[in-house]
Coordinates of C-alpha atoms and ligand atoms in Angstrom, one line a residue:
M458 CA -1.0 -33.1 2.0
R459 CA -0.8 -32.9 -1.8
F460 CA 1.0 -29.7 -2.9
D461 CA -2.1 -28.6 -4.7
D462 CA -4.2 -29.0 -1.5
H463 CA -1.6 -26.9 0.3
T464 CA -1.9 -24.0 -2.2
R465 CA -5.7 -24.1 -2.1
A466 CA -5.7 -24.1 1.7
R467 CA -3.4 -21.0 1.8
L468 CA -5.6 -19.3 -0.8
D469 CA -8.7 -20.1 1.3
E470 CA -7.1 -18.4 4.3
L471 CA -6.5 -15.2 2.2
H472 CA -10.1 -15.2 1.1
A473 CA -11.4 -15.9 4.7
N474 CA -9.4 -12.9 6.0
R475 CA -10.5 -10.7 3.1
L476 CA -6.9 -10.3 2.1
H477 CA -7.1 -12.0 -1.4
R478 CA -6.0 -9.7 -4.2
T479 CA -6.6 -9.7 -7.9
L480 CA -5.2 -7.9 -10.9
L481 CA -7.1 -5.1 -12.6
T482 CA -6.6 -5.0 -16.4
L483 CA -6.4 -1.5 -17.7
E484 CA -7.2 -0.9 -21.3
S485 CA -5.7 2.6 -21.4
P486 CA -2.3 4.2 -21.0
P487 CA -1.5 5.9 -17.6
G488 CA -3.1 9.3 -16.9
P489 CA -6.0 11.0 -15.0
L490 CA -8.5 8.5 -16.5
A491 CA -8.4 4.7 -16.8
T492 CA -10.5 2.4 -18.9
V493 CA -11.4 -1.0 -17.4
G494 CA -13.9 -3.3 -19.0
G495 CA -14.9 -0.6 -21.5
R496 CA -15.8 1.8 -18.7
T497 CA -13.9 5.0 -17.9
F498 CA -12.8 5.7 -14.4
I499 CA -11.2 8.7 -12.6
Q500 CA -7.8 7.3 -11.7
L501 CA -7.0 7.9 -8.1
A502 CA -4.7 5.0 -7.4
S503 CA -1.5 5.5 -9.4
N504 CA 1.9 6.7 -8.4
D505 CA 2.4 8.4 -11.7
Y506 CA 2.0 11.7 -9.8
L507 CA 3.2 14.1 -12.5
A508 CA 1.4 12.2 -15.3
H509 CA 4.7 11.8 -17.1
A510 CA 4.3 8.1 -17.8
S511 CA 2.3 9.0 -20.9
H512 CA 4.0 12.3 -21.7
P513 CA 4.7 12.6 -25.5
D514 CA 8.3 13.7 -24.9
L515 CA 9.0 10.6 -22.8
I516 CA 7.3 8.2 -25.2
Q517 CA 9.5 9.7 -28.0
A518 CA 12.6 9.4 -25.8
V519 CA 12.0 5.7 -25.3
A520 CA 11.2 5.2 -29.0
D521 CA 14.5 7.0 -29.9
G522 CA 16.3 5.0 -27.3
A523 CA 15.0 1.7 -28.6
A524 CA 16.0 2.7 -32.2
R525 CA 19.6 3.7 -31.1
W526 CA 20.3 1.0 -28.5
G527 CA 17.8 -1.8 -28.9
V528 CA 15.4 -3.0 -26.4
G529 CA 17.1 -5.7 -24.2
A530 CA 20.4 -5.3 -22.4
G531 CA 21.1 -8.9 -23.2
A532 CA 23.1 -9.6 -20.0
A533 CA 23.8 -8.4 -16.5
R534 CA 25.6 -5.0 -16.5
L535 CA 28.8 -6.5 -15.3
V536 CA 28.9 -9.1 -18.1
T537 CA 28.1 -7.2 -21.3
G538 CA 24.8 -5.4 -20.5
H539 CA 26.2 -2.0 -19.8
T540 CA 25.9 0.7 -22.5
G541 CA 26.6 4.3 -23.0
A542 CA 22.9 4.9 -22.3
H543 CA 23.3 3.4 -18.8
A544 CA 26.4 5.5 -18.1
D545 CA 24.7 8.7 -19.2
A546 CA 21.6 7.9 -17.2
E547 CA 23.7 7.3 -14.1
R548 CA 25.5 10.7 -14.5
A549 CA 22.1 12.4 -14.9
L550 CA 20.7 10.7 -11.8
A551 CA 23.8 11.4 -9.6
S552 CA 23.6 15.1 -10.6
L553 CA 19.8 15.1 -9.9
V554 CA 20.4 14.3 -6.2
G555 CA 23.9 15.9 -5.9
A556 CA 25.7 12.7 -5.3
E557 CA 29.2 11.6 -6.6
A558 CA 27.8 8.5 -8.3
A559 CA 24.7 6.5 -8.9
L560 CA 24.0 2.9 -9.9
L561 CA 20.9 1.9 -11.9
F562 CA 18.8 -1.1 -10.9
S563 CA 15.8 -2.6 -12.8
T564 CA 13.4 -1.9 -10.0
G565 CA 13.3 0.0 -6.7
Y566 CA 12.7 -3.3 -4.9
A567 CA 16.0 -4.6 -6.3
A568 CA 17.8 -1.3 -5.5
N569 CA 16.7 -1.3 -1.8
V570 CA 17.3 -5.0 -1.2
G571 CA 20.6 -4.9 -3.0
A572 CA 22.0 -1.8 -1.5
I573 CA 21.3 -2.9 2.1
Q574 CA 22.5 -6.4 1.6
S575 CA 25.7 -5.2 -0.1
L576 CA 26.7 -2.8 2.6
L577 CA 26.0 -4.8 5.7
G578 CA 26.7 -8.2 7.1
P579 CA 26.1 -10.2 10.3
E580 CA 28.7 -8.1 12.2
D581 CA 26.7 -5.0 11.5
L582 CA 23.6 -3.2 12.9
V583 CA 20.6 -1.7 11.0
L584 CA 17.9 0.5 12.4
S585 CA 14.6 0.6 10.5
D586 CA 11.5 2.8 10.9
A587 CA 8.5 0.7 11.8
L588 CA 6.6 1.8 8.6
N589 CA 9.4 1.3 6.1
H590 CA 8.6 -0.1 2.7
A591 CA 8.7 -3.9 2.3
S592 CA 11.8 -3.7 0.1
L593 CA 13.8 -2.0 2.9
I594 CA 12.6 -4.5 5.4
D595 CA 13.6 -7.4 3.1
G596 CA 17.0 -5.8 2.5
C597 CA 17.6 -5.6 6.2
R598 CA 16.7 -9.3 6.6
L599 CA 18.8 -10.4 3.7
S600 CA 21.9 -8.6 4.9
G601 CA 22.1 -10.8 8.0
A602 CA 22.7 -7.7 10.1
K603 CA 21.1 -7.3 13.5
V604 CA 17.8 -5.4 12.8
L605 CA 16.3 -3.0 15.3
V606 CA 12.9 -1.5 14.5
Y607 CA 12.1 1.9 16.0
P608 CA 8.6 3.4 16.2
H609 CA 7.6 5.5 13.2
R610 CA 9.6 8.8 13.0
D611 CA 10.7 8.4 16.6
V612 CA 14.2 10.0 16.8
E613 CA 14.3 9.7 20.6
A614 CA 13.7 5.9 20.4
A615 CA 16.3 5.5 17.6
S616 CA 18.7 7.4 19.8
R617 CA 18.1 5.1 22.8
L618 CA 18.6 2.0 20.6
L619 CA 21.9 3.4 19.2
A620 CA 23.2 4.4 22.6
E621 CA 22.5 0.8 23.9
H622 CA 23.6 -1.3 20.9
R623 CA 25.9 0.7 18.6
A624 CA 29.2 -0.2 20.3
R625 CA 28.8 -3.9 19.8
Y626 CA 28.7 -3.8 16.0
R627 CA 31.2 -3.1 13.3
A628 CA 29.1 -0.7 11.2
A629 CA 25.6 0.7 11.6
L630 CA 23.1 2.0 9.1
L631 CA 19.7 3.7 9.7
V632 CA 17.3 3.2 6.9
T633 CA 14.1 5.2 6.3
D634 CA 11.5 6.1 3.6
S635 CA 11.6 9.9 3.0
V636 CA 7.9 10.3 2.4
F637 CA 6.1 7.2 3.6
S638 CA 4.2 5.5 0.9
M639 CA 1.0 4.6 2.7
D640 CA 0.9 7.5 5.3
A641 CA 2.3 10.5 3.5
T642 CA 4.3 11.3 6.6
A643 CA 7.8 12.7 6.2
A644 CA 10.9 11.4 7.9
P645 CA 12.6 13.9 10.2
L646 CA 15.7 13.8 8.0
A647 CA 17.7 16.7 9.6
A648 CA 17.3 15.1 13.1
L649 CA 18.1 11.6 11.8
R650 CA 21.3 13.0 10.0
A651 CA 22.4 14.6 13.3
L652 CA 21.7 11.4 15.2
T653 CA 23.5 9.1 12.8
D654 CA 26.5 11.4 12.7
A655 CA 26.6 11.4 16.5
F656 CA 26.7 7.6 16.6
D657 CA 29.0 7.0 13.7
T658 CA 26.2 5.5 11.7
G659 CA 25.3 5.7 8.0
L660 CA 21.9 7.1 6.8
M661 CA 20.0 5.5 3.9
V662 CA 17.0 7.4 2.6
D663 CA 14.4 5.9 0.1
E664 CA 13.1 8.9 -1.9
A665 CA 10.5 6.9 -4.0
H666 CA 7.6 9.2 -3.2
A667 CA 9.5 12.5 -2.8
L668 CA 11.5 12.6 -6.0
G669 CA 9.8 14.8 -8.5
I670 CA 7.4 16.1 -5.8
V671 CA 9.2 17.5 -2.8
G672 CA 12.1 20.0 -2.5
P673 CA 13.6 22.4 -4.9
A674 CA 12.6 21.4 -8.5
G675 CA 11.4 18.1 -7.0
R676 CA 14.9 16.9 -6.0
G677 CA 13.5 15.1 -3.0
L678 CA 13.1 15.4 0.8
S679 CA 16.9 15.2 1.5
A680 CA 17.5 18.2 -0.7
D681 CA 14.6 19.9 1.0
A682 CA 16.1 19.2 4.4
G683 CA 19.6 20.2 3.3
I684 CA 21.1 16.9 4.3
V685 CA 23.2 14.4 2.3
P686 CA 22.4 10.7 3.1
D687 CA 25.2 8.1 2.8
V688 CA 22.9 6.1 0.5
L689 CA 19.9 7.6 -1.4
T690 CA 17.6 5.4 -3.4
G691 CA 15.4 7.0 -6.0
M692 CA 12.6 5.2 -8.0
L693 CA 12.0 6.0 -11.7
G694 CA 8.6 4.3 -11.8
K695 CA 6.7 6.9 -9.8
S696 CA 6.9 10.7 -10.6
L697 CA 9.6 10.1 -13.2
G698 CA 7.2 8.1 -15.3
L699 CA 9.5 5.3 -16.4
M700 CA 10.7 2.3 -14.5
G701 CA 13.9 1.3 -12.7
A702 CA 15.6 2.9 -9.8
F703 CA 19.1 4.0 -8.6
A704 CA 21.2 3.9 -5.5
A705 CA 23.4 7.1 -5.1
G706 CA 26.1 8.1 -2.8
R707 CA 29.9 8.5 -2.6
A708 CA 31.8 6.8 -5.4
S709 CA 33.3 4.3 -3.0
T710 CA 29.8 3.4 -1.6
V711 CA 28.4 2.9 -5.0
D712 CA 31.4 0.8 -6.1
L713 CA 30.8 -1.5 -3.1
I714 CA 27.1 -1.8 -4.1
L715 CA 28.0 -2.5 -7.7
N716 CA 30.4 -5.3 -6.6
R717 CA 28.2 -7.0 -3.9
A718 CA 24.5 -6.3 -4.5
R719 CA 23.2 -9.7 -5.7
S720 CA 20.1 -8.1 -7.2
F721 CA 22.5 -6.1 -9.5
V722 CA 25.2 -8.7 -10.1
F723 CA 22.9 -11.5 -11.0
S724 CA 20.2 -9.7 -12.9
T725 CA 19.9 -8.5 -16.5
G726 CA 20.5 -4.7 -16.9
L727 CA 17.7 -2.3 -17.3
S728 CA 16.5 -2.0 -20.9
P729 CA 18.8 0.4 -22.7
A730 CA 15.8 1.9 -24.4
L731 CA 14.5 2.9 -21.0
A732 CA 18.0 3.9 -19.8
A733 CA 18.3 6.2 -22.8
A734 CA 15.1 8.0 -21.8
I735 CA 16.3 8.7 -18.2
P736 CA 18.0 12.0 -18.9
A737 CA 14.8 13.2 -20.6
A738 CA 12.7 12.0 -17.7
V739 CA 15.0 13.9 -15.3
S740 CA 14.8 17.1 -17.3
L741 CA 11.0 16.8 -17.6
A742 CA 10.7 16.3 -13.8
L743 CA 13.0 19.2 -12.9
A744 CA 11.0 21.5 -15.2
A745 CA 7.6 20.4 -13.9
D746 CA 6.8 23.2 -11.4
E747 CA 3.5 23.9 -13.1
R748 CA 2.4 20.3 -12.8
R749 CA 3.6 20.2 -9.2
T750 CA 1.4 23.3 -8.5
A751 CA -1.6 21.7 -10.2
L752 CA -1.0 18.5 -8.2
A753 CA -0.9 20.4 -4.9
I754 CA -4.2 22.1 -5.7
A755 CA -5.9 18.9 -6.7
T756 CA -4.6 17.2 -3.5
R757 CA -5.8 20.0 -1.3
T758 CA -9.2 20.2 -2.8
L759 CA -9.7 16.5 -2.5
A760 CA -8.5 16.4 1.1
D761 CA -10.8 19.3 2.0
G762 CA -13.8 17.7 0.2
L763 CA -13.3 14.3 1.9
A764 CA -12.9 15.9 5.3
A765 CA -16.2 17.9 4.7
K766 CA -17.9 14.5 4.0
G767 CA -16.7 13.3 7.4
Y768 CA -13.8 11.1 6.4
D769 CA -10.8 10.6 8.5
V770 CA -8.4 11.8 5.8
R771 CA -4.8 12.4 6.9
P772 CA -2.9 14.5 4.4
G773 CA 0.8 14.8 4.7
T774 CA 3.7 15.6 2.3
G775 CA 2.8 15.2 -1.4
P776 CA -0.3 13.9 -3.1
I777 CA -1.0 10.7 -1.1
L778 CA -4.2 11.0 0.9
P779 CA -4.7 8.1 3.3
V780 CA -8.4 7.8 4.2
W781 CA -8.5 5.8 7.4
L782 CA -11.1 3.0 7.6
G783 CA -9.7 0.4 10.0
T784 CA -10.9 -2.9 8.8
P785 CA -10.4 -4.5 5.4
D786 CA -14.2 -4.9 5.1
R787 CA -14.8 -1.1 5.4
A788 CA -11.9 -0.3 3.0
L789 CA -13.2 -2.8 0.4
A790 CA -16.8 -1.6 0.8
L791 CA -15.8 2.0 0.1
A792 CA -13.6 1.0 -2.9
A793 CA -16.5 -0.9 -4.3
T794 CA -18.9 2.0 -3.9
L795 CA -16.4 4.3 -5.6
W796 CA -16.0 1.7 -8.4
D797 CA -19.7 1.8 -9.0
G798 CA -19.4 5.6 -9.1
G799 CA -16.7 5.6 -11.7
V800 CA -13.7 6.2 -9.4
L801 CA -10.7 4.0 -9.2
A802 CA -9.2 3.9 -5.7
R803 CA -7.8 0.8 -4.1
A804 CA -8.2 -0.6 -0.6
I805 CA -4.9 -0.9 1.2
R806 CA -4.9 -3.8 3.6
P807 CA -2.3 -5.8 5.6
P808 CA 0.4 -6.8 5.1
T809 CA 0.9 -3.5 3.1
V810 CA -0.2 -1.6 6.3
P811 CA -0.4 -2.8 9.9
P812 CA -3.5 -4.7 11.1
G813 CA -6.3 -2.5 12.1
T814 CA -5.2 0.4 9.8
A815 CA -6.8 -0.6 6.5
R816 CA -7.4 2.5 4.4
L817 CA -8.2 3.9 1.0
R818 CA -5.1 5.5 -0.6
V819 CA -6.5 8.3 -2.7
V820 CA -4.0 9.9 -5.0
P821 CA -4.7 12.5 -7.7
C822 CA -2.2 13.3 -10.5
A823 CA -1.1 16.6 -12.0
L824 CA -3.7 16.2 -14.7
T825 CA -6.6 15.5 -12.4
S826 CA -8.5 18.7 -13.3
P827 CA -10.8 20.7 -11.0
S828 CA -13.8 19.2 -12.7
L829 CA -12.5 15.7 -12.3
V830 CA -11.9 16.4 -8.6
T831 CA -15.5 17.6 -8.2
Q832 CA -16.8 14.5 -10.0
A833 CA -14.6 12.2 -7.9
L834 CA -15.8 13.8 -4.7
A835 CA -19.4 13.3 -5.7
A836 CA -18.8 9.6 -5.9
F837 CA -17.9 9.4 -2.2
P838 CA -21.0 8.8 0.0
P839 CA -21.1 10.6 3.3
A840 CA -18.7 8.9 5.8
P841 CA -20.4 6.1 7.7
Ligands
PLP446 C1 7.5 1.7 -5.0 C2 8.5 1.7 -3.9 C3 9.6 0.9 -4.0 C4 9.9 -0.1 -5.0 O1 10.1 0.5 -6.3 P1 9.8 -0.3 -7.6 O2 10.5 0.4 -8.7 O3 8.3 -0.2 -7.8 O4 10.2 -1.7 -7.4 C5 10.6 1.1 -3.0 N1 10.4 1.9 -1.9 C6 9.2 2.6 -1.8 C7 9.0 3.5 -0.6 C8 8.2 2.5 -2.8 O5 7.1 3.2 -2.6

């Protein structure tokens, strides 16, 4: 088969299964509204929960950072791409989560893949929640460690797996999202910490959807649960309004990640202009209690309104509202109806979620005002 025929055949499969995806071109900066094709939509699909991605203070911090440090790092951090801006940012991030040290990565995907791959090898064991983010799954695979998947949030099942398998491996690590990105469920972190301690196992927590939202001043679910993970990854592209991510933990753990994470060692450093804005992004997020309150109100009103229309909406921790529809067809149909009604919400289909659990992921932001919530709800037809 010609290569071109191969790619077209694979694309045809995606179309046939209603799993083909396309890019949506926004003509506006991030915020509660989005312009697409000259039309204005209520934005209910972004992870910019605090609406900090277009905050004037943060825009200024990036502009100042670019003026002071330039735009490109010019090399991997271990070569010559490490600046005072990166060092200051790492101190601010370690302090945000109460860790000894933190290491910046250019994306959360790179942080998760790199951290797991750097800490484990084929002699080791990794336990992974069944609904973990793709980047954690890929990190587990790349590490070469034995991977055991436990049912979502099932501490008992994880305990049985550790009892049966732990002794045969050199080191073990349990990895979990803190707030799960497509379900808004929260990992039972206190129980997982007790379990991993009992089995001489490390705990790695991905705080992507909890940082800026959950816990005291938005310090995350680990802080809320009063536990200290061995490795904590935090993403800067969601509530913090920038991009990039970090892995935090004991200084020795972070040193090993710095030395062995291939997505760190072999990748150009995060833009120093962005790095320079990280302390401002952290301060802004810590001081955002008013926005967190507004976000909680918008989330609650949307959830109540959707339930009143008969939708199977399953609120959890934070602003993510999964609206259960089952098949990709139903999720796509509702997204299309909302589009016609001026609301931007995206259908979430496999492989992002397990087959049979396609859904709409409805997410307000802190600037989704009560009147925008009312307008958005009006665009939802009664549930079929
Ligand atoms: C978004 C996300 C990531 C990846 O972070 P990026 O900075 O977007 O690459 C990792 N883990 C979870 C749970 C996420 O939601």
